[in-house]
Short mmCIF file of N, CA and C in Angstrom, two decimals:
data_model
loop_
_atom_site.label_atom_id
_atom_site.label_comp_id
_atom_site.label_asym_id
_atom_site.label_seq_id
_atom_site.Cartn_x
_atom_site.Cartn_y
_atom_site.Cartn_z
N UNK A 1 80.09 14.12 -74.96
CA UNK A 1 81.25 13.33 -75.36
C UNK A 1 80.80 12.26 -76.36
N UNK A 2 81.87 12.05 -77.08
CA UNK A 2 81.43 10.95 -78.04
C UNK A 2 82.78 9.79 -78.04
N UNK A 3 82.02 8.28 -78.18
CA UNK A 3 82.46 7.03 -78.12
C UNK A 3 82.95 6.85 -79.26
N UNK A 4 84.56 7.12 -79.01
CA UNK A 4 85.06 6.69 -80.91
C UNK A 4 85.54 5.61 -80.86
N UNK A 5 86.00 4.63 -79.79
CA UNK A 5 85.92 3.07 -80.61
C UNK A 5 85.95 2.18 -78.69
N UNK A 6 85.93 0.98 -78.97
CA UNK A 6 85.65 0.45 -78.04
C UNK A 6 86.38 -0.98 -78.90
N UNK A 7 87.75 -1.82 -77.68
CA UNK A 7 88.21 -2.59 -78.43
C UNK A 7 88.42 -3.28 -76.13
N UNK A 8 87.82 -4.81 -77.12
CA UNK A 8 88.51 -5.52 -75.76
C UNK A 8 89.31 -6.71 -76.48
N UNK A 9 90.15 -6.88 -75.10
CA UNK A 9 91.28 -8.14 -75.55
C UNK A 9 91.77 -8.72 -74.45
N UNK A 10 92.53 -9.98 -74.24
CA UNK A 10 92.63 -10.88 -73.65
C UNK A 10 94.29 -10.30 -73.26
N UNK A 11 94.37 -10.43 -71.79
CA UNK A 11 95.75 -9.67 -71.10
C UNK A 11 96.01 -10.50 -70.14
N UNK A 12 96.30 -11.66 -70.47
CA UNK A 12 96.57 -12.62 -68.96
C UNK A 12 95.33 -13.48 -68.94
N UNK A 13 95.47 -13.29 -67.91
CA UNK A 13 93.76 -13.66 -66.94
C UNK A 13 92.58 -12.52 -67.00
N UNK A 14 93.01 -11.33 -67.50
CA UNK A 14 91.93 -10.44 -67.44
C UNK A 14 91.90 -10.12 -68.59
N UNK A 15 90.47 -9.75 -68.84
CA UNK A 15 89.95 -8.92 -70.06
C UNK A 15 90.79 -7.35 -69.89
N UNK A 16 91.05 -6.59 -71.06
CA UNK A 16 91.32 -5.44 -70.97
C UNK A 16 90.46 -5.15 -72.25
N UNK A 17 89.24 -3.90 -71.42
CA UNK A 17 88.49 -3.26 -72.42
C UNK A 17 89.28 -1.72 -72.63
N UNK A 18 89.02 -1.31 -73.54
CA UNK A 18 89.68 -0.06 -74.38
C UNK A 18 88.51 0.82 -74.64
N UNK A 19 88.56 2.06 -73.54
CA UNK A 19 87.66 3.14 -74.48
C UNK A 19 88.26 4.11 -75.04
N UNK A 20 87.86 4.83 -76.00
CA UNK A 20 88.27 6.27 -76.32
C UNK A 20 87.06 6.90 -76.66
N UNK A 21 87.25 7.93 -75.92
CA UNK A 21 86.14 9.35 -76.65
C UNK A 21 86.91 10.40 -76.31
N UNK A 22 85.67 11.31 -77.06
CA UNK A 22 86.37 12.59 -77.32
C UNK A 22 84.87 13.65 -77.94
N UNK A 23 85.57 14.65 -77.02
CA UNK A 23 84.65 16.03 -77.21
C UNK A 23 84.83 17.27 -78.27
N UNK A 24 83.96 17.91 -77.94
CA UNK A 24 84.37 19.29 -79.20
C UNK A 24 85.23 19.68 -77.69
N UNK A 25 86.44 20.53 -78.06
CA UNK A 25 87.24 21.18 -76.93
C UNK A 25 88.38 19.94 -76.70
N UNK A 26 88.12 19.06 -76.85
CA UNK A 26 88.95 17.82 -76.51
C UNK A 26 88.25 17.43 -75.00
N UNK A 27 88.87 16.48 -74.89
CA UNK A 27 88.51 15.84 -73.29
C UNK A 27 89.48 15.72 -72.25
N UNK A 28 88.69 16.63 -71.83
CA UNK A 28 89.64 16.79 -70.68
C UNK A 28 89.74 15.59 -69.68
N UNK A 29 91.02 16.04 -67.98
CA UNK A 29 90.83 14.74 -67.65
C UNK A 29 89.78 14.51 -66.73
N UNK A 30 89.36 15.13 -65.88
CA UNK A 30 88.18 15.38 -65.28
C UNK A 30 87.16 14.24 -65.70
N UNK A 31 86.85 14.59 -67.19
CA UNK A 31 85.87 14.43 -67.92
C UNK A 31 86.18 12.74 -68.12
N UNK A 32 87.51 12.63 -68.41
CA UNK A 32 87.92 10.82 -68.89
C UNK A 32 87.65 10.49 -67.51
N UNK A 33 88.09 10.28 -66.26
CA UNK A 33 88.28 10.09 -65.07
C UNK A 33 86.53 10.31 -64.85
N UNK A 34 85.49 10.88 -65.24
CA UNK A 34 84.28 10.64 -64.85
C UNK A 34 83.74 9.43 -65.39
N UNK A 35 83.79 9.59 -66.95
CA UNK A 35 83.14 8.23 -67.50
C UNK A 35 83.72 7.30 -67.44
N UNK A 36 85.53 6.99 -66.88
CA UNK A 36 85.86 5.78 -66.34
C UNK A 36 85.37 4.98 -65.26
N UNK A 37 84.90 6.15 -64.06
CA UNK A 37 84.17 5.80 -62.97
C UNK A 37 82.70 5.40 -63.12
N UNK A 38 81.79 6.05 -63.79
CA UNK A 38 80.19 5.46 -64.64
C UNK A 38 80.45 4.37 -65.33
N UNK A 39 81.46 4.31 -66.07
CA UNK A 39 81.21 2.50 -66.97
C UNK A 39 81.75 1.66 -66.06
N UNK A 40 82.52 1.73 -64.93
CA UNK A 40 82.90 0.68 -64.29
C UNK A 40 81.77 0.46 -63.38
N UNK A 41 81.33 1.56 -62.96
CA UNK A 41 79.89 0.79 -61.94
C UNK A 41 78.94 0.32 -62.56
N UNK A 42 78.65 0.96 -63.58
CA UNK A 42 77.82 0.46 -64.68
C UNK A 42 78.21 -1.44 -65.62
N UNK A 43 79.18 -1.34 -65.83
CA UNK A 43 79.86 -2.75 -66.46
C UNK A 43 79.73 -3.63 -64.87
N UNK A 44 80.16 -3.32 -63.63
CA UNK A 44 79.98 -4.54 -62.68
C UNK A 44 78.55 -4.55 -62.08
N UNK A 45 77.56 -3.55 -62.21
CA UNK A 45 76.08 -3.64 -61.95
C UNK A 45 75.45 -4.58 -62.94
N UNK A 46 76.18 -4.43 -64.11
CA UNK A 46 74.68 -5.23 -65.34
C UNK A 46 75.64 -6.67 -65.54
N UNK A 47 77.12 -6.43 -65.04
CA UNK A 47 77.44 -8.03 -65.29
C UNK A 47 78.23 -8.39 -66.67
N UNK A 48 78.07 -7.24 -67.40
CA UNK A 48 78.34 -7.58 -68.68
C UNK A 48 79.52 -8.14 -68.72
N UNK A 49 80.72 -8.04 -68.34
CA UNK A 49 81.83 -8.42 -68.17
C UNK A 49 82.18 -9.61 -68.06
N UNK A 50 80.95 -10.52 -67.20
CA UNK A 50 81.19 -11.39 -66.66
C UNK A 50 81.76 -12.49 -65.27
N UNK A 51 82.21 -13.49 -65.12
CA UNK A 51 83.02 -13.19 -64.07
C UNK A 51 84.59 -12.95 -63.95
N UNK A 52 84.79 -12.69 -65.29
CA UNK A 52 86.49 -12.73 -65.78
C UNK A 52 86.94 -10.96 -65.72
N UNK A 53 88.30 -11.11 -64.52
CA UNK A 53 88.60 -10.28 -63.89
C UNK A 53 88.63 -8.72 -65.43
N UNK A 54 88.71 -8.14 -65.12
CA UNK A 54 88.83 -7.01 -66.34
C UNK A 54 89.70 -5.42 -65.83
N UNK A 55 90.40 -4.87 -66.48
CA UNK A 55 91.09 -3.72 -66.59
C UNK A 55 89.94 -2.67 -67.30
N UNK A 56 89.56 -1.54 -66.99
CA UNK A 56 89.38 -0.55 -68.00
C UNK A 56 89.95 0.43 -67.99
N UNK A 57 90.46 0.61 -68.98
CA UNK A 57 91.13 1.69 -69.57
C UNK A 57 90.35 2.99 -70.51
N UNK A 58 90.44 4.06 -69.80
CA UNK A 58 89.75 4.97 -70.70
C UNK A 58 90.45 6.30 -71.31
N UNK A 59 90.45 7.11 -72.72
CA UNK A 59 91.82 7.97 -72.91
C UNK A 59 90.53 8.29 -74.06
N UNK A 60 91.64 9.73 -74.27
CA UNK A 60 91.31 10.27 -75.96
C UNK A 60 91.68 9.64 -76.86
N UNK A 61 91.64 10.12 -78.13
CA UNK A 61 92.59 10.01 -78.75
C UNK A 61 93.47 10.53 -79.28
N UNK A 62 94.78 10.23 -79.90
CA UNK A 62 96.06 10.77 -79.70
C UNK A 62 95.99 11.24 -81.32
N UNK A 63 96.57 12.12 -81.66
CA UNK A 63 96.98 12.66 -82.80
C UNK A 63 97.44 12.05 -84.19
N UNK A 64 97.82 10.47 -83.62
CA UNK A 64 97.56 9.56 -84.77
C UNK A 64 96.26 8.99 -85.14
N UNK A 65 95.34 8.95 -84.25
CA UNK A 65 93.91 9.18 -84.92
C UNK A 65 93.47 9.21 -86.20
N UNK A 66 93.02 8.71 -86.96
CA UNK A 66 92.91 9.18 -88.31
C UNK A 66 91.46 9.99 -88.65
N UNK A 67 91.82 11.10 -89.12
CA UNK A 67 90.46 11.99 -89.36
C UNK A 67 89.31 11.49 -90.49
N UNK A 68 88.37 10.63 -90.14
CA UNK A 68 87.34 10.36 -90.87
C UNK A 68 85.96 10.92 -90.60
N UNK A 69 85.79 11.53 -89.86
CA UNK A 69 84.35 11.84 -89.49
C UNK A 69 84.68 13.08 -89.44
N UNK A 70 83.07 13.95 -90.21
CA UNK A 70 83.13 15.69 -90.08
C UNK A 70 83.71 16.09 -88.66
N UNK A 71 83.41 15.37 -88.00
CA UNK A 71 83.72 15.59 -86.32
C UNK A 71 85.27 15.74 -86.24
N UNK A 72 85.85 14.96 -86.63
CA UNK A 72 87.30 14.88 -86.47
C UNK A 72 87.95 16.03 -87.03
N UNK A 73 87.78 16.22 -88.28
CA UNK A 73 88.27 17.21 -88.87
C UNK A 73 87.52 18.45 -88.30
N UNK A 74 86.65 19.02 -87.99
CA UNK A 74 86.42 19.88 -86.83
C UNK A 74 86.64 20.24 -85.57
N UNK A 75 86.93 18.82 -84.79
CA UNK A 75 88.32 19.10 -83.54
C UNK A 75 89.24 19.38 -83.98
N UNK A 76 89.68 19.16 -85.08
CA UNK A 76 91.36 19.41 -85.61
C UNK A 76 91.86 20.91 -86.50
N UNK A 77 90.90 21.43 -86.11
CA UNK A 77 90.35 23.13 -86.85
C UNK A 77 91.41 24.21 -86.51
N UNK A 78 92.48 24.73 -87.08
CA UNK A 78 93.61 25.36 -86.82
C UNK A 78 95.19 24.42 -87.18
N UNK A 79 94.75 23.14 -87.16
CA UNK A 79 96.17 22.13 -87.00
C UNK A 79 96.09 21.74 -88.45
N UNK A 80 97.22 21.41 -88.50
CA UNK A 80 98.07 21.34 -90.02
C UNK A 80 97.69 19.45 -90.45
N UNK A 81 97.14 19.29 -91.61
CA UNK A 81 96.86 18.01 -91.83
C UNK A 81 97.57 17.83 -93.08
N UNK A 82 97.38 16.29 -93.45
CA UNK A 82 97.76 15.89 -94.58
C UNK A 82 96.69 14.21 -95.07
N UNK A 83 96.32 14.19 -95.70
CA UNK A 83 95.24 13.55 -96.22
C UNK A 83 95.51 12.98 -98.03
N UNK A 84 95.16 12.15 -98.30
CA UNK A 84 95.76 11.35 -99.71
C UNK A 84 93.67 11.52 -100.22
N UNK A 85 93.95 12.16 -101.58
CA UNK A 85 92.83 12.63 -102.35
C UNK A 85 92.14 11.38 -102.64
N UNK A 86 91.11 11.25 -103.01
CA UNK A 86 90.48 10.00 -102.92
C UNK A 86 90.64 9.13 -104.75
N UNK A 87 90.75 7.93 -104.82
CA UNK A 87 91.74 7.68 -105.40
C UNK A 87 90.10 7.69 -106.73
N UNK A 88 90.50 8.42 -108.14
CA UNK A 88 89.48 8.48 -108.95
C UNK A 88 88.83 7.06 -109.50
N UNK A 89 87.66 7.32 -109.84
CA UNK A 89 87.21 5.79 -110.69
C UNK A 89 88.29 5.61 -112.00
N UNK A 90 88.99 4.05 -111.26
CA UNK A 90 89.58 4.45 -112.72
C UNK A 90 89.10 3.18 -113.78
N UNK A 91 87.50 2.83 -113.51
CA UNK A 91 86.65 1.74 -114.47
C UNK A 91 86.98 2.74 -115.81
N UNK A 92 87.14 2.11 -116.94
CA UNK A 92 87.34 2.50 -118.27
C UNK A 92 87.99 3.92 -118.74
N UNK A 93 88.88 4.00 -117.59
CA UNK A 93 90.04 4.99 -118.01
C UNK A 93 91.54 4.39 -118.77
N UNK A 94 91.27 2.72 -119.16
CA UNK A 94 91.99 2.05 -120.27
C UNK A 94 93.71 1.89 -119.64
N UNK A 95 93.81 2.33 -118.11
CA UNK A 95 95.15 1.95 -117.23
C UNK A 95 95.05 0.19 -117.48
N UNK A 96 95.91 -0.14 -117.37
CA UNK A 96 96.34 -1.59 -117.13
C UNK A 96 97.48 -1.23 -115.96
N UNK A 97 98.01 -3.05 -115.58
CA UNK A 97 99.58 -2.86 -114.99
C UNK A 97 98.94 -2.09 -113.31
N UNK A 98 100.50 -1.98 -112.73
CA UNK A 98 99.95 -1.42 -111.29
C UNK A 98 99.11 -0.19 -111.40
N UNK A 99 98.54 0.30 -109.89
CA UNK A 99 97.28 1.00 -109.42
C UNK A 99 98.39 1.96 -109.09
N UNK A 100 98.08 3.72 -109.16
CA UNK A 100 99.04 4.67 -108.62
C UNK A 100 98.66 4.74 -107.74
N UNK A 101 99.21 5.44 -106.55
CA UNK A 101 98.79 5.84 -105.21
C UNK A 101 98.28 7.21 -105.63
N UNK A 102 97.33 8.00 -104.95
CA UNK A 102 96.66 9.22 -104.86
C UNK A 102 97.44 10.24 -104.61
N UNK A 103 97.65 11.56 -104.77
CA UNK A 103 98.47 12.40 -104.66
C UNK A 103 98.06 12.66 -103.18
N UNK A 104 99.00 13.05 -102.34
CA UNK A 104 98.70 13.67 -100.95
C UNK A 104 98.27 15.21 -100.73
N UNK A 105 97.35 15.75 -100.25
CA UNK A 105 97.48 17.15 -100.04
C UNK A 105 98.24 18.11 -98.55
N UNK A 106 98.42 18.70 -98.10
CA UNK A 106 99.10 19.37 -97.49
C UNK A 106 98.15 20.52 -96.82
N UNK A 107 97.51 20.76 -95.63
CA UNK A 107 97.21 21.95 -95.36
C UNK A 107 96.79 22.49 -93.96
N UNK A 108 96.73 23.72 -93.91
CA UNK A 108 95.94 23.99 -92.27
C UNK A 108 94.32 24.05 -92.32
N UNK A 109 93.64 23.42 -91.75
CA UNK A 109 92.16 23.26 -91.37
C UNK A 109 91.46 24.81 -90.85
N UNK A 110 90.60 25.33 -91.97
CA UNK A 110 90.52 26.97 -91.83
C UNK A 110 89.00 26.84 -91.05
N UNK A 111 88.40 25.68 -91.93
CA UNK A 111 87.20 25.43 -91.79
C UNK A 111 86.59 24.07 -92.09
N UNK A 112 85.31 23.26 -90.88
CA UNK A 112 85.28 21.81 -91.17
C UNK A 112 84.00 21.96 -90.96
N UNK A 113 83.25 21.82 -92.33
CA UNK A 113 81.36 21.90 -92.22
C UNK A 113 81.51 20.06 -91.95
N UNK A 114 79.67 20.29 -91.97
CA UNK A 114 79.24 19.04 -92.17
C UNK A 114 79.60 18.01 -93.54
N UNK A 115 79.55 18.35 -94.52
CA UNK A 115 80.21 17.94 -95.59
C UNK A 115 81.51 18.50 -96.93
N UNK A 116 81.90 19.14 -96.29
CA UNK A 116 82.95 19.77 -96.81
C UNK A 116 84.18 20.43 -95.86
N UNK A 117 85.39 20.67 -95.76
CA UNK A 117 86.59 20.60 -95.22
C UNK A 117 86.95 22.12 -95.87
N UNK A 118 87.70 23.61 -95.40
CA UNK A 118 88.55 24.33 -95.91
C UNK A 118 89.88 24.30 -95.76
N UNK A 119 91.10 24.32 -96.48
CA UNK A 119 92.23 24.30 -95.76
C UNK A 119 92.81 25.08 -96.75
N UNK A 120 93.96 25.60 -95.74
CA UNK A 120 95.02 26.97 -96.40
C UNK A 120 95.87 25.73 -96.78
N UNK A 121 96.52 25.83 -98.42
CA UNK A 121 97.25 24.97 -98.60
C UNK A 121 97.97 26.09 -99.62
N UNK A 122 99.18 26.15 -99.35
CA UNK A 122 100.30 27.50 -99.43
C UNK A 122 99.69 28.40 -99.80
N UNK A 123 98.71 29.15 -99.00
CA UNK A 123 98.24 30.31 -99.02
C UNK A 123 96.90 30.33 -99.69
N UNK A 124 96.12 29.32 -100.75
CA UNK A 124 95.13 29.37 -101.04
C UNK A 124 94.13 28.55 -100.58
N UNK A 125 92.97 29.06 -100.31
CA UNK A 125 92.21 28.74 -100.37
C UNK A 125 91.17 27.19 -100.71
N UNK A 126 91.38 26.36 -100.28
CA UNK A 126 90.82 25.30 -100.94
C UNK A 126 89.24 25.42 -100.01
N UNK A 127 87.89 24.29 -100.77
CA UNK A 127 87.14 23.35 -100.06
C UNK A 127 86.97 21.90 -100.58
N UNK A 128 87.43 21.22 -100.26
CA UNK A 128 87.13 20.22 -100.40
C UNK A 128 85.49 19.10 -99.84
N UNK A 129 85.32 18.42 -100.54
CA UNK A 129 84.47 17.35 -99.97
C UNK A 129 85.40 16.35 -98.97
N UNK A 130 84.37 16.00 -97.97
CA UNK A 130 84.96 14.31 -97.43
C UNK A 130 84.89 13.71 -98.22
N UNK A 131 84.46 13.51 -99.71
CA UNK A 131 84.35 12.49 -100.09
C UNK A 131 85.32 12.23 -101.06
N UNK A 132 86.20 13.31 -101.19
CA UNK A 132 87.21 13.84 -102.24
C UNK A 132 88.57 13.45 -101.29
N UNK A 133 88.03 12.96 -100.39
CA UNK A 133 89.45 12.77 -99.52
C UNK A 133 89.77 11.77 -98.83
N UNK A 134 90.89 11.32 -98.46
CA UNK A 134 90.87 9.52 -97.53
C UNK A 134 91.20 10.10 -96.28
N UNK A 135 91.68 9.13 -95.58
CA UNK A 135 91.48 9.79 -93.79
C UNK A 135 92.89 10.32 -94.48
N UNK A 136 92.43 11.53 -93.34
CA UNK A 136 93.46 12.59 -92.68
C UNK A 136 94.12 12.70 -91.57
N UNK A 137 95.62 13.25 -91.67
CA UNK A 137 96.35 12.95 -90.31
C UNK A 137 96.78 14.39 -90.40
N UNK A 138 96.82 14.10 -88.36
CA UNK A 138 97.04 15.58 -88.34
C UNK A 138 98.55 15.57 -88.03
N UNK A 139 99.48 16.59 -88.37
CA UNK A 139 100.95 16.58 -88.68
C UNK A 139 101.35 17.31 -87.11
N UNK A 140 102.32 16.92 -86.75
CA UNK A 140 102.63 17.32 -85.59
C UNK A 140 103.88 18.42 -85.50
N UNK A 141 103.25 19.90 -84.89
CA UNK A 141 104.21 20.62 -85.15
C UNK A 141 105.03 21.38 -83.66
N UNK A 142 106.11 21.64 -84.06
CA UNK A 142 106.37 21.99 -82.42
C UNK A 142 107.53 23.30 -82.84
N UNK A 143 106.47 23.99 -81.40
CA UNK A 143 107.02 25.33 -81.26
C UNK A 143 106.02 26.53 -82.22
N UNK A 144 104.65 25.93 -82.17
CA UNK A 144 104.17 26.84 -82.96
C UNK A 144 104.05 27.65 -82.44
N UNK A 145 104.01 29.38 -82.74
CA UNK A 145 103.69 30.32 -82.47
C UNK A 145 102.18 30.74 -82.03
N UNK A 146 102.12 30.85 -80.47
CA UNK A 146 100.82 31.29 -80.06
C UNK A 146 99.83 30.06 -79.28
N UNK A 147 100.86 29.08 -79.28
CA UNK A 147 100.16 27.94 -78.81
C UNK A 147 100.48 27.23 -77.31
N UNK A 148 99.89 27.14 -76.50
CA UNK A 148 100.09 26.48 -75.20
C UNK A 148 101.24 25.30 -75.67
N UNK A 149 102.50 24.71 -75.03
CA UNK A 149 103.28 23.84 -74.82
C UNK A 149 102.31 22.39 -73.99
N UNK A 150 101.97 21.71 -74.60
CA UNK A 150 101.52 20.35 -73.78
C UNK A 150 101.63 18.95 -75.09
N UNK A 151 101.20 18.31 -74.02
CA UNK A 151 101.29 16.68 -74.54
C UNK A 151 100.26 16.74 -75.85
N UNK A 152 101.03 16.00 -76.85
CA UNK A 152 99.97 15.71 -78.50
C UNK A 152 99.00 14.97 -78.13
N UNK A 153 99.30 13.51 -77.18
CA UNK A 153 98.66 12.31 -77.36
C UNK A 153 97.15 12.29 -76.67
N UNK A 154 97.14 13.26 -75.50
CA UNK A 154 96.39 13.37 -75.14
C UNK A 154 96.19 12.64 -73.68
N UNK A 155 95.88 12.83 -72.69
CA UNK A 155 95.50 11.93 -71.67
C UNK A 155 95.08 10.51 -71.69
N UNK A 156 96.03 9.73 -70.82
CA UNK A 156 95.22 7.83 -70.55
C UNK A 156 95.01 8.01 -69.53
N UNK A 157 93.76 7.65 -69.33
CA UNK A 157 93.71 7.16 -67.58
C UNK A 157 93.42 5.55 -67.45
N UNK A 158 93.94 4.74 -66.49
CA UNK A 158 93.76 3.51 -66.44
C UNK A 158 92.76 3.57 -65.32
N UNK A 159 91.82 2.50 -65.54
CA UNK A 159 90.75 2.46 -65.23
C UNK A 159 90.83 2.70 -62.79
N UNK A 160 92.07 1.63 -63.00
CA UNK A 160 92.30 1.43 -61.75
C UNK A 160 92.99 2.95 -60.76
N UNK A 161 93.52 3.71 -61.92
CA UNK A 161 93.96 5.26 -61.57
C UNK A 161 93.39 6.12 -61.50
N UNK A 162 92.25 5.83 -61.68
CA UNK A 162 90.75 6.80 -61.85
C UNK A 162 90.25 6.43 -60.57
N UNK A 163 90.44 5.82 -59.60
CA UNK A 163 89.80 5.33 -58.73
C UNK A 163 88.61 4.19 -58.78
N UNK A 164 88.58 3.29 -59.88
CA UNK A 164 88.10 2.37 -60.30
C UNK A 164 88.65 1.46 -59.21
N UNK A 165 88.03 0.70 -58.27
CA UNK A 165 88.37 -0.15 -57.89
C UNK A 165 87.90 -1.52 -57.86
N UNK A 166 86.82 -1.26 -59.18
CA UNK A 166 86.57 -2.88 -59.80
C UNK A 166 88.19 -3.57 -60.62
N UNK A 167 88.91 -2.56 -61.31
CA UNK A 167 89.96 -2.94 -61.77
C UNK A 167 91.03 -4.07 -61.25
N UNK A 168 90.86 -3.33 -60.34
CA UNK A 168 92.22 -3.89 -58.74
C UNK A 168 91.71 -5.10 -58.50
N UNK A 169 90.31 -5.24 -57.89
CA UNK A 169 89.75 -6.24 -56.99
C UNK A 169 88.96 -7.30 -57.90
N UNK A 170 89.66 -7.22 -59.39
CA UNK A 170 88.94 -8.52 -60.36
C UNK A 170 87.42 -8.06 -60.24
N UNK A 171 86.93 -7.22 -60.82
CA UNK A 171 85.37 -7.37 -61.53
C UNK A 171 85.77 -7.01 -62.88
#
């Protein structure tokens, strides 16, 4: 599994820390509900926390995500994206006056190397670089053909629903 961001903030009287990760396959809940239970024994063994009561919250992430890492765009391998081209140098291309926005591209994710992206974009063929591209979002489609019916966003588990019971009892 991998740690894609870690955000704490002030909720009352308690800290509320924020994890998200996420696997190749996605993460399942099993899997969130394990490492909610390891960082909470782990966070009230070393103290880090402090003595100020704390919530943890642990989840994927949800489909608004923005695709920046080869990783991302490789979980997202089959799903329909849209991504704004990366905006050209425009040092001594003699523009004045406002900056244009980047054209957007449109496509399904065929293939996501380490440094380069494929996508069917109306029927052809593209590869692009990451570096040819700004973050990517993946477009949300419903009723696709051939696809399991479930939730986009992905699983939350709150720390205290995981059976965390540092949550409840202020650690």
């Amino acid at each position: 599994m991998d740690l894609e961001s870690v955000r704490v903030s002030p909720a009352g009287r308690r800290t509320l820390l924020k994890l998200v990760v996420d696997a190749d396959g996605g993460a399942a809940l099993d899997q969130i509900a394990e490492v909610s239970r390891e960082v909470s024994v782990r966070l009230d063994a070393s103290g880090a926390m402090g003595e100020v009561p704390y919530t943890l919250e642990v989840s994927s992430p949800g489909v608004d995500r923005p695709l920046t890492e080869p990783r991302h765009w490789r979980r997202a391998q089959g799903r329909l994206v849209s991504a704004p081209l990366a905006a050209p140098d425009e040092a001594g291309s003699g523009r004045t006056g406002a900056s244009r926005r980047p054209p957007t591209i449109h496509g399904r994710i065929l293939l996501a190397g380490d440094t380069s992206v494929t996508l069917d974009i109306e029927g052809d063929r593209v590869e692009l670089d990451y570096d040819e591209l700004g973050p990517g979002r993946v477009q949300v489609e419903f009723g696709r053909p051939g696809e399991a019916v479930g939730t986009e966003a992905g699983p939350v588990l709150n720390g205290a629903r995981a059976g965390n019971g540092g949550s409840q009892d202020g650690h």
